[in-house]
GROMACS .gro file of C-alpha atoms in nm:
model
  173
    1MET     CA    1   4.321  -0.290  15.250
    2THR     CA    2   4.499  -0.613  15.165
    3TYR     CA    3   4.440  -0.922  15.379
    4PHE     CA    4   4.672  -1.221  15.406
    5ARG     CA    5   4.620  -1.560  15.568
    6LEU     CA    6   4.911  -1.758  15.709
    7TYR     CA    7   4.978  -2.120  15.620
    8ARG     CA    8   5.240  -2.371  15.725
    9ALA     CA    9   5.398  -2.503  15.407
   10GLN     CA   10   5.515  -2.863  15.435
   11ILE     CA   11   5.710  -3.068  15.186
   12PHE     CA   12   5.773  -3.417  15.318
   13ARG     CA   13   5.856  -3.751  15.170
   14ILE     CA   14   5.569  -3.993  15.129
   15GLN     CA   15   5.790  -4.285  15.223
   16MET     CA   16   6.143  -4.271  15.359
   17PRO     CA   17   6.389  -4.489  15.163
   18LEU     CA   18   6.572  -4.778  15.328
   19ILE     CA   19   6.906  -4.649  15.203
   20PRO     CA   20   6.961  -4.277  15.279
   21ASP     CA   21   6.994  -4.063  14.968
   22ASP     CA   22   7.072  -3.698  14.894
   23TYR     CA   23   6.733  -3.554  15.004
   24PRO     CA   24   6.804  -3.188  15.087
   25GLY     CA   25   6.535  -3.119  15.352
   26GLY     CA   26   6.225  -2.899  15.374
   27GLU     CA   27   6.380  -2.551  15.355
   28THR     CA   28   6.610  -2.637  15.064
   29MET     CA   29   6.329  -2.822  14.883
   30LEU     CA   30   6.102  -2.515  14.909
   31ARG     CA   31   6.384  -2.299  14.774
   32ARG     CA   32   6.443  -2.540  14.479
   33VAL     CA   33   6.074  -2.564  14.397
   34LEU     CA   34   6.021  -2.186  14.399
   35GLU     CA   35   6.334  -2.122  14.191
   36GLU     CA   36   6.232  -2.359  13.910
   37ALA     CA   37   6.235  -2.171  13.581
   38ARG     CA   38   5.890  -2.272  13.461
   39LEU     CA   39   5.621  -2.381  13.702
   40GLU     CA   40   5.271  -2.408  13.557
   41ARG     CA   41   4.970  -2.638  13.569
   42THR     CA   42   4.693  -2.662  13.310
   43LEU     CA   43   4.339  -2.773  13.395
   44LYS     CA   44   4.068  -2.794  13.127
   45THR     CA   45   4.035  -2.426  13.031
   46ARG     CA   46   4.258  -2.259  13.290
   47LYS     CA   47   4.631  -2.239  13.343
   48TYR     CA   48   4.792  -2.164  13.681
   49PHE     CA   49   5.145  -2.022  13.700
   50LEU     CA   50   5.394  -1.822  13.910
   51VAL     CA   51   5.525  -1.485  13.790
   52GLY     CA   52   5.741  -1.203  13.921
   53ARG     CA   53   5.952  -1.397  14.171
   54GLN     CA   54   6.166  -1.177  14.396
   55THR     CA   55   6.403  -1.285  14.669
   56ILE     CA   56   6.381  -1.070  14.981
   57GLY     CA   57   6.682  -1.110  15.207
   58GLU     CA   58   6.812  -1.462  15.251
   59ASN     CA   59   6.497  -1.648  15.349
   60ALA     CA   60   6.194  -1.484  15.185
   61VAL     CA   61   6.046  -1.515  14.836
   62LEU     CA   62   5.764  -1.296  14.704
   63PHE     CA   63   5.575  -1.385  14.385
   64LYS     CA   64   5.241  -1.363  14.211
   65PHE     CA   65   5.028  -1.675  14.170
   66ALA     CA   66   4.812  -1.619  13.860
   67ARG     CA   67   4.560  -1.797  13.646
   68THR     CA   68   4.413  -1.744  13.301
   69ARG     CA   69   4.047  -1.693  13.230
   70LYS     CA   70   3.830  -1.541  12.959
   71VAL     CA   71   3.603  -1.248  13.032
   72ASN     CA   72   3.311  -1.181  12.798
   73THR     CA   73   3.210  -0.826  12.717
   74VAL     CA   74   2.929  -0.701  12.498
   75ASP     CA   75   3.016  -0.485  12.199
   76PHE     CA   76   2.792  -0.298  11.956
   77ASP     CA   77   2.860  -0.266  11.580
   78GLY     CA   78   2.578  -0.026  11.491
   79ASP     CA   79   2.304  -0.283  11.430
   80ASN     CA   80   2.374  -0.578  11.659
   81PHE     CA   81   2.518  -0.660  11.997
   82TYR     CA   82   2.776  -0.937  12.014
   83LYS     CA   83   2.998  -1.096  12.277
   84VAL     CA   84   3.374  -1.056  12.270
   85ALA     CA   85   3.602  -1.281  12.478
   86HIS     CA   86   3.907  -1.115  12.632
   87PRO     CA   87   4.188  -1.292  12.818
   88ASP     CA   88   4.225  -1.197  13.183
   89HIS     CA   89   4.491  -1.294  13.438
   90PRO     CA   90   4.379  -1.244  13.799
   91PHE     CA   91   4.654  -1.302  14.056
   92ILE     CA   92   4.734  -1.306  14.426
   93HIS     CA   93   5.054  -1.216  14.609
   94VAL     CA   94   5.228  -1.494  14.801
   95LEU     CA   95   5.512  -1.444  15.048
   96PHE     CA   96   5.718  -1.746  15.157
   97ASP     CA   97   5.947  -1.752  15.459
   98LEU     CA   98   6.169  -2.046  15.369
   99LYS     CA   99   6.340  -2.074  15.709
  100LEU     CA  100   6.015  -2.091  15.910
  101GLN     CA  101   5.830  -2.267  15.624
  102ILE     CA  102   5.541  -2.024  15.656
  103CYS     CA  103   5.346  -1.882  15.364
  104ALA     CA  104   5.127  -1.568  15.357
  105ILE     CA  105   4.858  -1.580  15.086
  106GLU     CA  106   4.660  -1.273  14.981
  107ARG     CA  107   4.282  -1.278  14.978
  108ASN     CA  108   4.154  -1.165  14.638
  109SER     CA  109   3.799  -1.242  14.523
  110ASN     CA  110   3.895  -1.192  14.157
  111PHE     CA  111   4.130  -1.489  14.183
  112ALA     CA  112   3.922  -1.717  14.408
  113SER     CA  113   3.635  -1.679  14.651
  114ASP     CA  114   3.820  -1.865  14.927
  115VAL     CA  115   4.182  -1.829  15.043
  116ASP     CA  116   4.192  -2.196  15.145
  117TRP     CA  117   4.108  -2.290  14.786
  118SER     CA  118   4.396  -2.068  14.666
  119ALA     CA  119   4.632  -2.244  14.907
  120GLN     CA  120   4.530  -2.588  14.782
  121ALA     CA  121   4.568  -2.477  14.417
  122LEU     CA  122   4.916  -2.347  14.499
  123ALA     CA  123   5.006  -2.676  14.673
  124LYS     CA  124   4.896  -2.871  14.364
  125LEU     CA  125   5.103  -2.644  14.142
  126LEU     CA  126   5.414  -2.687  14.360
  127ALA     CA  127   5.358  -3.065  14.358
  128GLU     CA  128   5.413  -3.054  13.978
  129SER     CA  129   5.777  -2.943  14.020
  130HIS     CA  130   6.064  -3.168  13.918
  131ALA     CA  131   6.224  -3.166  14.265
  132VAL     CA  132   5.903  -3.282  14.436
  133LYS     CA  133   5.851  -3.560  14.183
  134ARG     CA  134   6.216  -3.670  14.197
  135TYR     CA  135   6.212  -3.726  14.574
  136ASP     CA  136   5.849  -3.855  14.583
  137CYS     CA  137   5.729  -3.580  14.817
  138GLU     CA  138   5.393  -3.439  14.913
  139VAL     CA  139   5.313  -3.067  14.943
  140THR     CA  140   5.055  -2.946  15.195
  141PHE     CA  141   4.941  -2.609  15.325
  142ASP     CA  142   4.780  -2.602  15.671
  143ALA     CA  143   4.611  -2.283  15.786
  144ILE     CA  144   4.753  -2.126  16.101
  145ARG     CA  145   4.454  -2.031  16.311
  146ASP     CA  146   4.451  -1.781  16.595
  147PRO     CA  147   4.472  -1.985  16.919
  148THR     CA  148   4.378  -1.701  17.161
  149GLU     CA  149   4.017  -1.820  17.198
  150LEU     CA  150   4.131  -2.173  17.297
  151ILE     CA  151   4.387  -2.037  17.545
  152GLU     CA  152   4.123  -1.820  17.716
  153TYR     CA  153   3.883  -2.116  17.731
  154VAL     CA  154   4.149  -2.334  17.900
  155ARG     CA  155   4.239  -2.059  18.148
  156LYS     CA  156   3.876  -2.015  18.256
  157ALA     CA  157   3.803  -2.390  18.282
  158SER     CA  158   3.765  -2.527  18.634
  159GLN     CA  159   3.860  -2.879  18.527
  160ILE     CA  160   3.997  -3.040  18.209
  161ILE     CA  161   3.891  -3.402  18.165
  162ASN     CA  162   4.006  -3.495  17.811
  163VAL     CA  163   4.239  -3.345  17.556
  164PHE     CA  164   4.239  -3.452  17.190
  165PHE     CA  165   4.482  -3.347  16.920
  166ASP     CA  166   4.597  -3.461  16.578
  167VAL     CA  167   4.956  -3.563  16.519
  168ARG     CA  168   5.101  -3.508  16.170
  169ARG     CA  169   5.438  -3.570  16.018
  170VAL     CA  170   5.705  -3.325  16.120
  171CYS     CA  171   5.854  -3.078  15.877
  172ILE     CA  172   6.182  -3.222  15.754
  173ARG     CA  173   6.453  -2.958  15.769
   0.00000   0.00000   0.00000
């Protein structure tokens, strides 16, 4: 069975300019970033990249987020054992809903042990795009957690004394 975790994908400007320019907005920025011909990021010995992009309907994009790695196997030549390095490309499926700015990321232990780590690696890769750099934007992925436990807790409470919450920048559309 394949498991996906939902994230809210946000692309927002770090600082708004004094004079308005031609910034297209969050949905259009996501579309531009995902349609870039070559999107890859190289770290020390690994390379991260997007492959197999498909547009589904008007507002969804499905692709594979992959990385390179070397896998060592042991071979035998009759007298001795020796290691042989083979290239390997583990990947995860990612589905973007551009209108809602929601991203579903597959859990795959061959790619990464944690889905949150995969989301942050994808955000760093998308931050390397020309459109994001041109408009001085930031890319973040925030996990969408299941709020049913909180709602039940509030319903059963006899009295609520304090409420705390974090306020973040809004998604620019």
